[in-house]
XYZ file of N, CA and C in Angstrom:
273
model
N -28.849 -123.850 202.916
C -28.324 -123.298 201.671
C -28.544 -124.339 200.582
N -29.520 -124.046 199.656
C -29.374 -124.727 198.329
C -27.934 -124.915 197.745
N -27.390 -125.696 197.780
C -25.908 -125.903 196.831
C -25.875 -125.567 195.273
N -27.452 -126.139 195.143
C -27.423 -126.152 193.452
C -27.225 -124.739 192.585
N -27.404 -123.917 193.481
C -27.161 -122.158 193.083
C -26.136 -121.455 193.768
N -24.922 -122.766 194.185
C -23.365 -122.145 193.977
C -22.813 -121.981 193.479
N -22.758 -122.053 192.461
C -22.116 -121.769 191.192
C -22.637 -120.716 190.835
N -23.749 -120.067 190.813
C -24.146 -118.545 190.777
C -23.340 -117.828 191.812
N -23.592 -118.187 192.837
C -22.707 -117.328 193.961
C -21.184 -117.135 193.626
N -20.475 -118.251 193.344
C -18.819 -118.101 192.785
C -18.650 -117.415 191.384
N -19.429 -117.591 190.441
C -19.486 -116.975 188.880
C -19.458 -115.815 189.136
N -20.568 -115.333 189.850
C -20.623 -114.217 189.713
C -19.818 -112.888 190.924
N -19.404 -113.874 191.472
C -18.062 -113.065 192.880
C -16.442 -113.684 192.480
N -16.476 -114.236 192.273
C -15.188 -114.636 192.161
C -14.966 -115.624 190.594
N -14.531 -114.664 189.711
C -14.522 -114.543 188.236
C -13.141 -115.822 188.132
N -12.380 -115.976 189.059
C -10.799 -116.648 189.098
C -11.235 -118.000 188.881
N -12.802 -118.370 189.587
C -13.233 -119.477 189.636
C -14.264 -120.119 188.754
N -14.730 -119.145 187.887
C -15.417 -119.105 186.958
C -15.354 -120.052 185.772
N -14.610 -120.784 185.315
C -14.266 -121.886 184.873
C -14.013 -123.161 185.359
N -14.082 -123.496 186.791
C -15.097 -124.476 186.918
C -15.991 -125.808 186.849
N -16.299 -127.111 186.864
C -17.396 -127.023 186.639
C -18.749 -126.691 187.727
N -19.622 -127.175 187.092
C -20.740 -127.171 188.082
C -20.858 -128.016 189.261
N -20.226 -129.083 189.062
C -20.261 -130.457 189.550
C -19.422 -130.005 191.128
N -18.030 -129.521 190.544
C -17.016 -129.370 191.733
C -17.140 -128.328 192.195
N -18.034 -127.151 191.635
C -18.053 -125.752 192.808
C -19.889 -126.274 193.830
N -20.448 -126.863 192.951
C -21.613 -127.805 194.350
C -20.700 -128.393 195.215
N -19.792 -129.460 195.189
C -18.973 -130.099 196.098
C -18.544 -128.909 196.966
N -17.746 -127.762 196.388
C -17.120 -126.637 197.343
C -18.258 -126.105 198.402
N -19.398 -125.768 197.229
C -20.444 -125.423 198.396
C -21.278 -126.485 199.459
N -20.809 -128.012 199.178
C -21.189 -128.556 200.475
C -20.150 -128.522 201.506
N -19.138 -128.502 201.195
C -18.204 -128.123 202.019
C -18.452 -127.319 202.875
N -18.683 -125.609 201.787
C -18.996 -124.691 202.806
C -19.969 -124.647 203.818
N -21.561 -125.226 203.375
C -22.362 -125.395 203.817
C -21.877 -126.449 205.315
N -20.898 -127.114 205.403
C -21.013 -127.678 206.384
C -20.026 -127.129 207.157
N -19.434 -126.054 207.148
C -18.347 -125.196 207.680
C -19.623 -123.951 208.438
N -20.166 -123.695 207.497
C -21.846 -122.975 208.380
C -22.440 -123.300 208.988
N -22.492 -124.768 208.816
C -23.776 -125.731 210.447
C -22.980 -125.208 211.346
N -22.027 -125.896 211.164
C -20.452 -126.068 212.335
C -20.899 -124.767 213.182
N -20.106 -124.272 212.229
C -20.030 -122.264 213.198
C -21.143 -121.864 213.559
N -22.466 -121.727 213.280
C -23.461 -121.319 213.393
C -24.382 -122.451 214.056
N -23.821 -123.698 214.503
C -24.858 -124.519 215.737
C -25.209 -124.011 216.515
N -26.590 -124.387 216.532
C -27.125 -123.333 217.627
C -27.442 -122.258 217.863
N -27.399 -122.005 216.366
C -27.707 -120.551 215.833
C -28.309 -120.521 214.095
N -29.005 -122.004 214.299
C -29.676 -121.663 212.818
C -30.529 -120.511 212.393
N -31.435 -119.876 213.112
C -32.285 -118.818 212.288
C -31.514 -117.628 212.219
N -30.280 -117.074 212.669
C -29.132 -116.455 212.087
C -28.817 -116.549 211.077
N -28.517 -118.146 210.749
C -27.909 -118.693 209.690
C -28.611 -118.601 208.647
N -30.324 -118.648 208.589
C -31.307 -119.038 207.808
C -31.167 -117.354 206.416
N -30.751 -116.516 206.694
C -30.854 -115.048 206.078
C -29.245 -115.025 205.363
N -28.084 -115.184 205.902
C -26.908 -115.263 205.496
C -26.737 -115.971 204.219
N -27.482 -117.554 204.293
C -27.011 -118.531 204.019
C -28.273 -118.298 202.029
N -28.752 -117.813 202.054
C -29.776 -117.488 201.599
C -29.212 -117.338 199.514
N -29.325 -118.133 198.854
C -28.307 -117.806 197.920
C -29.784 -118.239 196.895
N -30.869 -118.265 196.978
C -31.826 -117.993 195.840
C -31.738 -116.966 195.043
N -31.940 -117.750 193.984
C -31.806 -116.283 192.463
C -32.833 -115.463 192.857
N -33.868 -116.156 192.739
C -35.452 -115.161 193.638
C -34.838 -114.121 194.640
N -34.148 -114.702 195.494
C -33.639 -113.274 196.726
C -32.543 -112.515 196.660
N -31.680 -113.424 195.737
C -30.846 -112.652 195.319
C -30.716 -111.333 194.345
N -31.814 -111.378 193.464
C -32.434 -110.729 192.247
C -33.248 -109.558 193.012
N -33.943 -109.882 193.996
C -34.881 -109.061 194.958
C -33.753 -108.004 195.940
N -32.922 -108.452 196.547
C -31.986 -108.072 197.341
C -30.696 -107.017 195.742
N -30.472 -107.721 194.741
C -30.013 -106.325 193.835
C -31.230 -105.312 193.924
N -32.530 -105.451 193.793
C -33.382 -104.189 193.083
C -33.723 -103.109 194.335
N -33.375 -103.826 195.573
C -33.944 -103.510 197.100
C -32.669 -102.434 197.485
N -32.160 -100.961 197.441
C -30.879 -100.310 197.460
C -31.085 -100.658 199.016
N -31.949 -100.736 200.084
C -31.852 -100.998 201.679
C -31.549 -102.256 202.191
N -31.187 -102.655 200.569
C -31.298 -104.604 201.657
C -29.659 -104.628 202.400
N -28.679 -103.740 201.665
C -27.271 -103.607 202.116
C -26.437 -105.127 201.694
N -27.185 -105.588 200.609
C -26.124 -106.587 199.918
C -25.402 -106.144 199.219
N -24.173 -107.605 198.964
C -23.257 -107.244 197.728
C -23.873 -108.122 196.859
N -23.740 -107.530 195.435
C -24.002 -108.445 193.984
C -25.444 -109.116 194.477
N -26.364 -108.658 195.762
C -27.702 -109.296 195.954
C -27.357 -110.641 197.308
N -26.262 -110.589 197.654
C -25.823 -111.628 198.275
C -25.317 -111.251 199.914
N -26.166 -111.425 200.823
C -25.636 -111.317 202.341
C -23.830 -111.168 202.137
N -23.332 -109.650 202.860
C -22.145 -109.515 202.341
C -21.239 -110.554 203.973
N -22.098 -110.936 205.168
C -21.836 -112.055 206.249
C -20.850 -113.489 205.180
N -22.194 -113.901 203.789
C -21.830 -114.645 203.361
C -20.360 -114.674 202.906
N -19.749 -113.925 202.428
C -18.632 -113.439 201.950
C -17.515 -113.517 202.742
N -17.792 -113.052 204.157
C -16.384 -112.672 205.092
C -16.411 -114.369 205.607
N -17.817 -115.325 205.459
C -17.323 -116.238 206.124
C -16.952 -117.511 204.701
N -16.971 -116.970 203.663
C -16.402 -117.919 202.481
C -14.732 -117.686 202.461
N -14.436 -116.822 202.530
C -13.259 -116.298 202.690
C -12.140 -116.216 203.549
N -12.753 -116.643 204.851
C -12.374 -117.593 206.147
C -12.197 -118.880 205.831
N -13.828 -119.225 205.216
C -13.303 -120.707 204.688
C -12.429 -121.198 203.649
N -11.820 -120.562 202.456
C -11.085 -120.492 201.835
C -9.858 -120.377 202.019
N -9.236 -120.011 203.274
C -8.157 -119.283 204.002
C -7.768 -120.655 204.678
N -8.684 -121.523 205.493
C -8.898 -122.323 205.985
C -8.390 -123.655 204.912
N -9.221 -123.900 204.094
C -8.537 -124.882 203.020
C -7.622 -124.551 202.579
N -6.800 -123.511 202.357
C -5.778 -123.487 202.011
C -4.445 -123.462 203.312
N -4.842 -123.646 203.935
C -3.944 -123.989 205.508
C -3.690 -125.596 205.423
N -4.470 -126.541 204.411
C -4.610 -127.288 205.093
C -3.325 -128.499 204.057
């Protein structure tokens, strides 16, 4: 997962977080990103389609009505940000 196009992923899903900066929602997404090795060891080319947060595929995946994303974004990605979020806030 590119980090540098997390802040696209949160802007544009979760508006609460939208203010921000750039700096600390990259930090969130290395976080996440390393909450995805974790769970998904041993299962990178699973991971490789989920994890997938290019504007290029993301932009391709809105115009595609069969790709079965949300907002262009693996909706996998979502149930497991939201775990992880659930998770930091346990902690």
């Amino acid at each position: 997962m590119n980090t540098t196009f997390f802040p696209n992923f949160i802007r544009g899903n979760y508006p609460a977080l939208s203010n921000e900066t750039n700096k600390t929602l990259i930090e969130l997404g290395e976080e996440f990103k390393k909450y995805l090795e974790k769970k998904f060891e041993g299962r990178m080319d699973k991971l490789e389609s989920i994890w997938d947060i290019n504007p290029q595929t993301v932009i391709k995946n809105q115009m595609n009505p069969t790709s079965f994303s949300t907002n262009g974004y693996n909706p996998i990605l979502f149930i497991h940000f939201e775990h992880f979020v659930r998770l930091l806030s346990e902690k």
